[in-house]
């Protein structure tokens, strides 16, 4: 669990650093802090969402890895010699897919956070017209 939590935290920190570099500190903070009560409430929900992202990424990755270990342990206990080999190959493929999914989710989070906050408001104004 420590490794998956560490990977999720690194992903979150890198995403926020990239967001600050791309959008600037003012626009970055305006996503979370506002004088408008409704936007302030949305900012609090955004902060809760950031914590949930870490939990979601780490638990999903941990659950998939742990499930594979349980399957390998069970199959290796029942059948000792050649039967576990296909399951080992399957675990390699599952590991590659999990790495891809983790990377894609991180990329999606980066894309959302590097979009300037005021750009969403401009898009709403355009859609009203």
JSON list of C-alpha atoms in Angstrom, two decimals:
[
{"chain": "A", "resi": 1, "resn": "UNK", "atom": "CA", "xyz": [0.00, 0.00, 0.00]},
{"chain": "A", "resi": 2, "resn": "UNK", "atom": "CA", "xyz": [2.89, 2.39, 0.72]},
{"chain": "A", "resi": 3, "resn": "UNK", "atom": "CA", "xyz": [4.23, 2.13, -2.82]},
{"chain": "A", "resi": 4, "resn": "UNK", "atom": "CA", "xyz": [0.89, 2.76, -4.51]},
{"chain": "A", "resi": 5, "resn": "UNK", "atom": "CA", "xyz": [0.16, 5.66, -2.15]},
{"chain": "A", "resi": 6, "resn": "UNK", "atom": "CA", "xyz": [3.60, 7.09, -2.90]},
{"chain": "A", "resi": 7, "resn": "UNK", "atom": "CA", "xyz": [3.01, 6.83, -6.65]},
{"chain": "A", "resi": 8, "resn": "UNK", "atom": "CA", "xyz": [-0.37, 8.55, -6.29]},
{"chain": "A", "resi": 9, "resn": "UNK", "atom": "CA", "xyz": [1.15, 11.36, -4.19]},
{"chain": "A", "resi": 10, "resn": "UNK", "atom": "CA", "xyz": [3.96, 11.89, -6.71]},
{"chain": "A", "resi": 11, "resn": "UNK", "atom": "CA", "xyz": [1.36, 12.02, -9.47]},
{"chain": "A", "resi": 12, "resn": "UNK", "atom": "CA", "xyz": [-0.71, 14.57, -7.54]},
{"chain": "A", "resi": 13, "resn": "UNK", "atom": "CA", "xyz": [2.29, 16.78, -6.69]},
{"chain": "A", "resi": 14, "resn": "UNK", "atom": "CA", "xyz": [3.57, 16.70, -10.27]},
{"chain": "A", "resi": 15, "resn": "UNK", "atom": "CA", "xyz": [0.10, 17.59, -11.55]},
{"chain": "A", "resi": 16, "resn": "UNK", "atom": "CA", "xyz": [-0.21, 20.60, -9.25]},
{"chain": "A", "resi": 17, "resn": "UNK", "atom": "CA", "xyz": [3.33, 21.83, -9.97]},
{"chain": "A", "resi": 18, "resn": "UNK", "atom": "CA", "xyz": [2.62, 21.59, -13.68]},
{"chain": "A", "resi": 19, "resn": "UNK", "atom": "CA", "xyz": [-0.68, 23.43, -13.20]},
{"chain": "A", "resi": 20, "resn": "UNK", "atom": "CA", "xyz": [1.04, 26.29, -11.37]},
{"chain": "A", "resi": 21, "resn": "UNK", "atom": "CA", "xyz": [3.72, 26.56, -14.08]},
{"chain": "A", "resi": 22, "resn": "UNK", "atom": "CA", "xyz": [1.23, 26.53, -16.95]},
{"chain": "A", "resi": 23, "resn": "UNK", "atom": "CA", "xyz": [-1.62, 28.65, -15.59]},
{"chain": "A", "resi": 24, "resn": "UNK", "atom": "CA", "xyz": [0.20, 30.79, -13.04]},
{"chain": "A", "resi": 25, "resn": "UNK", "atom": "CA", "xyz": [-0.27, 30.98, -9.30]},
{"chain": "A", "resi": 26, "resn": "UNK", "atom": "CA", "xyz": [-3.17, 33.45, -9.49]},
{"chain": "A", "resi": 27, "resn": "UNK", "atom": "CA", "xyz": [-5.32, 31.31, -11.77]},
{"chain": "A", "resi": 28, "resn": "UNK", "atom": "CA", "xyz": [-4.30, 28.17, -9.88]},
{"chain": "A", "resi": 29, "resn": "UNK", "atom": "CA", "xyz": [-5.47, 29.60, -6.55]},
{"chain": "A", "resi": 30, "resn": "UNK", "atom": "CA", "xyz": [-8.64, 31.04, -8.08]},
{"chain": "A", "resi": 31, "resn": "UNK", "atom": "CA", "xyz": [-9.73, 27.46, -8.74]},
{"chain": "A", "resi": 32, "resn": "UNK", "atom": "CA", "xyz": [-9.92, 26.87, -4.98]},
{"chain": "A", "resi": 33, "resn": "UNK", "atom": "CA", "xyz": [-10.37, 30.32, -3.36]},
{"chain": "A", "resi": 34, "resn": "UNK", "atom": "CA", "xyz": [-13.00, 32.91, -4.22]},
{"chain": "A", "resi": 35, "resn": "UNK", "atom": "CA", "xyz": [-14.97, 35.69, -2.56]},
{"chain": "A", "resi": 36, "resn": "UNK", "atom": "CA", "xyz": [-18.14, 34.44, -4.22]},
{"chain": "A", "resi": 37, "resn": "UNK", "atom": "CA", "xyz": [-19.81, 31.98, -1.79]},
{"chain": "A", "resi": 38, "resn": "UNK", "atom": "CA", "xyz": [-20.85, 29.59, -4.55]},
{"chain": "A", "resi": 39, "resn": "UNK", "atom": "CA", "xyz": [-17.38, 29.50, -6.08]},
{"chain": "A", "resi": 40, "resn": "UNK", "atom": "CA", "xyz": [-15.87, 29.10, -2.60]},
{"chain": "A", "resi": 41, "resn": "UNK", "atom": "CA", "xyz": [-18.10, 26.07, -2.04]},
{"chain": "A", "resi": 42, "resn": "UNK", "atom": "CA", "xyz": [-16.99, 24.68, -5.41]},
{"chain": "A", "resi": 43, "resn": "UNK", "atom": "CA", "xyz": [-13.37, 25.29, -4.39]},
{"chain": "A", "resi": 44, "resn": "UNK", "atom": "CA", "xyz": [-13.88, 23.25, -1.21]},
{"chain": "A", "resi": 45, "resn": "UNK", "atom": "CA", "xyz": [-15.36, 20.46, -3.31]},
{"chain": "A", "resi": 46, "resn": "UNK", "atom": "CA", "xyz": [-12.32, 20.68, -5.62]},
{"chain": "A", "resi": 47, "resn": "UNK", "atom": "CA", "xyz": [-9.98, 20.27, -2.63]},
{"chain": "A", "resi": 48, "resn": "UNK", "atom": "CA", "xyz": [-11.96, 17.23, -1.45]},
{"chain": "A", "resi": 49, "resn": "UNK", "atom": "CA", "xyz": [-11.74, 15.88, -4.99]},
{"chain": "A", "resi": 50, "resn": "UNK", "atom": "CA", "xyz": [-7.95, 16.16, -4.94]},
{"chain": "A", "resi": 51, "resn": "UNK", "atom": "CA", "xyz": [-7.78, 14.03, -1.78]},
{"chain": "A", "resi": 52, "resn": "UNK", "atom": "CA", "xyz": [-10.17, 11.52, -3.32]},
{"chain": "A", "resi": 53, "resn": "UNK", "atom": "CA", "xyz": [-7.94, 11.31, -6.42]},
{"chain": "A", "resi": 54, "resn": "UNK", "atom": "CA", "xyz": [-5.01, 10.15, -4.30]},
{"chain": "A", "resi": 55, "resn": "UNK", "atom": "CA", "xyz": [-7.14, 7.57, -2.48]},
{"chain": "A", "resi": 56, "resn": "UNK", "atom": "CA", "xyz": [-8.73, 6.38, -5.71]},
{"chain": "A", "resi": 57, "resn": "UNK", "atom": "CA", "xyz": [-5.46, 5.99, -7.60]},
{"chain": "A", "resi": 58, "resn": "UNK", "atom": "CA", "xyz": [-3.66, 4.23, -4.77]},
{"chain": "A", "resi": 59, "resn": "UNK", "atom": "CA", "xyz": [-6.49, 1.84, -3.83]},
{"chain": "A", "resi": 60, "resn": "UNK", "atom": "CA", "xyz": [-7.23, 0.91, -7.43]},
{"chain": "A", "resi": 61, "resn": "UNK", "atom": "CA", "xyz": [-3.60, 0.12, -8.15]},
{"chain": "A", "resi": 62, "resn": "UNK", "atom": "CA", "xyz": [-3.13, -1.71, -4.84]},
{"chain": "A", "resi": 63, "resn": "UNK", "atom": "CA", "xyz": [-6.31, -3.76, -5.31]},
{"chain": "A", "resi": 64, "resn": "UNK", "atom": "CA", "xyz": [-5.35, -4.94, -8.76]},
{"chain": "A", "resi": 65, "resn": "UNK", "atom": "CA", "xyz": [-1.80, -5.85, -7.76]},
{"chain": "A", "resi": 66, "resn": "UNK", "atom": "CA", "xyz": [-2.95, -7.60, -4.59]},
{"chain": "A", "resi": 67, "resn": "UNK", "atom": "CA", "xyz": [-5.61, -9.59, -6.45]},
{"chain": "A", "resi": 68, "resn": "UNK", "atom": "CA", "xyz": [-2.96, -10.84, -8.87]},
{"chain": "A", "resi": 69, "resn": "UNK", "atom": "CA", "xyz": [-0.71, -11.90, -6.00]},
{"chain": "A", "resi": 70, "resn": "UNK", "atom": "CA", "xyz": [-3.57, -13.82, -4.38]},
{"chain": "A", "resi": 71, "resn": "UNK", "atom": "CA", "xyz": [-4.32, -15.64, -7.64]},
{"chain": "A", "resi": 72, "resn": "UNK", "atom": "CA", "xyz": [-0.64, -16.50, -8.14]},
{"chain": "A", "resi": 73, "resn": "UNK", "atom": "CA", "xyz": [-0.29, -17.68, -4.55]},
{"chain": "A", "resi": 74, "resn": "UNK", "atom": "CA", "xyz": [-3.38, -19.87, -4.76]},
{"chain": "A", "resi": 75, "resn": "UNK", "atom": "CA", "xyz": [-2.47, -21.42, -8.12]},
{"chain": "A", "resi": 76, "resn": "UNK", "atom": "CA", "xyz": [1.14, -21.98, -7.02]},
{"chain": "A", "resi": 77, "resn": "UNK", "atom": "CA", "xyz": [-0.04, -23.71, -3.85]},
{"chain": "A", "resi": 78, "resn": "UNK", "atom": "CA", "xyz": [-2.39, -26.07, -5.68]},
{"chain": "A", "resi": 79, "resn": "UNK", "atom": "CA", "xyz": [-0.22, -26.78, -8.73]},
{"chain": "A", "resi": 80, "resn": "UNK", "atom": "CA", "xyz": [3.51, -26.55, -8.19]},
{"chain": "A", "resi": 81, "resn": "UNK", "atom": "CA", "xyz": [5.28, -26.98, -11.52]},
{"chain": "A", "resi": 82, "resn": "UNK", "atom": "CA", "xyz": [4.04, -25.76, -14.93]},
{"chain": "A", "resi": 83, "resn": "UNK", "atom": "CA", "xyz": [0.46, -24.66, -14.35]},
{"chain": "A", "resi": 84, "resn": "UNK", "atom": "CA", "xyz": [1.33, -21.25, -12.73]},
{"chain": "A", "resi": 85, "resn": "UNK", "atom": "CA", "xyz": [3.44, -20.10, -15.73]},
{"chain": "A", "resi": 86, "resn": "UNK", "atom": "CA", "xyz": [0.47, -18.77, -17.79]},
{"chain": "A", "resi": 87, "resn": "UNK", "atom": "CA", "xyz": [-0.75, -16.91, -14.71]},
{"chain": "A", "resi": 88, "resn": "UNK", "atom": "CA", "xyz": [2.69, -15.31, -14.35]},
{"chain": "A", "resi": 89, "resn": "UNK", "atom": "CA", "xyz": [2.51, -14.14, -17.97]},
{"chain": "A", "resi": 90, "resn": "UNK", "atom": "CA", "xyz": [-1.01, -12.84, -17.35]},
{"chain": "A", "resi": 91, "resn": "UNK", "atom": "CA", "xyz": [0.26, -10.85, -14.36]},
{"chain": "A", "resi": 92, "resn": "UNK", "atom": "CA", "xyz": [2.93, -9.24, -16.52]},
{"chain": "A", "resi": 93, "resn": "UNK", "atom": "CA", "xyz": [0.23, -8.13, -18.97]},
{"chain": "A", "resi": 94, "resn": "UNK", "atom": "CA", "xyz": [-2.01, -6.92, -16.13]},
{"chain": "A", "resi": 95, "resn": "UNK", "atom": "CA", "xyz": [0.92, -4.95, -14.70]},
{"chain": "A", "resi": 96, "resn": "UNK", "atom": "CA", "xyz": [1.52, -3.26, -18.06]},
{"chain": "A", "resi": 97, "resn": "UNK", "atom": "CA", "xyz": [-2.18, -2.41, -18.39]},
{"chain": "A", "resi": 98, "resn": "UNK", "atom": "CA", "xyz": [-2.25, -1.01, -14.84]},
{"chain": "A", "resi": 99, "resn": "UNK", "atom": "CA", "xyz": [0.77, 1.17, -15.60]},
{"chain": "A", "resi": 100, "resn": "UNK", "atom": "CA", "xyz": [-0.96, 2.42, -18.75]},
{"chain": "A", "resi": 101, "resn": "UNK", "atom": "CA", "xyz": [-4.21, 3.19, -16.90]},
{"chain": "A", "resi": 102, "resn": "UNK", "atom": "CA", "xyz": [-2.33, 4.96, -14.09]},
{"chain": "A", "resi": 103, "resn": "UNK", "atom": "CA", "xyz": [-0.46, 7.06, -16.65]},
{"chain": "A", "resi": 104, "resn": "UNK", "atom": "CA", "xyz": [-3.62, 7.88, -18.58]},
{"chain": "A", "resi": 105, "resn": "UNK", "atom": "CA", "xyz": [-5.47, 8.95, -15.43]},
{"chain": "A", "resi": 106, "resn": "UNK", "atom": "CA", "xyz": [-2.54, 11.14, -14.41]},
{"chain": "A", "resi": 107, "resn": "UNK", "atom": "CA", "xyz": [-2.47, 12.66, -17.88]},
{"chain": "A", "resi": 108, "resn": "UNK", "atom": "CA", "xyz": [-6.21, 13.36, -17.70]},
{"chain": "A", "resi": 109, "resn": "UNK", "atom": "CA", "xyz": [-5.82, 15.02, -14.29]},
{"chain": "A", "resi": 110, "resn": "UNK", "atom": "CA", "xyz": [-2.97, 17.13, -15.71]},
{"chain": "A", "resi": 111, "resn": "UNK", "atom": "CA", "xyz": [-5.08, 18.17, -18.68]},
{"chain": "A", "resi": 112, "resn": "UNK", "atom": "CA", "xyz": [-7.91, 19.28, -16.40]},
{"chain": "A", "resi": 113, "resn": "UNK", "atom": "CA", "xyz": [-5.69, 21.23, -14.03]},
{"chain": "A", "resi": 114, "resn": "UNK", "atom": "CA", "xyz": [-3.64, 22.93, -16.74]},
{"chain": "A", "resi": 115, "resn": "UNK", "atom": "CA", "xyz": [-6.75, 24.34, -18.40]},
{"chain": "A", "resi": 116, "resn": "UNK", "atom": "CA", "xyz": [-7.13, 27.92, -17.16]},
{"chain": "A", "resi": 117, "resn": "UNK", "atom": "CA", "xyz": [-10.11, 28.33, -14.83]},
{"chain": "A", "resi": 118, "resn": "UNK", "atom": "CA", "xyz": [-11.48, 31.37, -16.65]},
{"chain": "A", "resi": 119, "resn": "UNK", "atom": "CA", "xyz": [-11.53, 29.41, -19.91]},
{"chain": "A", "resi": 120, "resn": "UNK", "atom": "CA", "xyz": [-14.42, 27.34, -18.52]},
{"chain": "A", "resi": 121, "resn": "UNK", "atom": "CA", "xyz": [-16.37, 30.52, -17.83]},
{"chain": "A", "resi": 122, "resn": "UNK", "atom": "CA", "xyz": [-15.69, 31.81, -21.36]},
{"chain": "A", "resi": 123, "resn": "UNK", "atom": "CA", "xyz": [-16.91, 28.50, -22.80]},
{"chain": "A", "resi": 124, "resn": "UNK", "atom": "CA", "xyz": [-20.14, 28.84, -20.81]},
{"chain": "A", "resi": 125, "resn": "UNK", "atom": "CA", "xyz": [-20.64, 32.37, -22.15]},
{"chain": "A", "resi": 126, "resn": "UNK", "atom": "CA", "xyz": [-20.10, 31.18, -25.72]},
{"chain": "A", "resi": 127, "resn": "UNK", "atom": "CA", "xyz": [-22.53, 28.29, -25.25]},
{"chain": "A", "resi": 128, "resn": "UNK", "atom": "CA", "xyz": [-25.23, 30.69, -24.01]},
{"chain": "A", "resi": 129, "resn": "UNK", "atom": "CA", "xyz": [-25.02, 32.71, -27.22]}
]
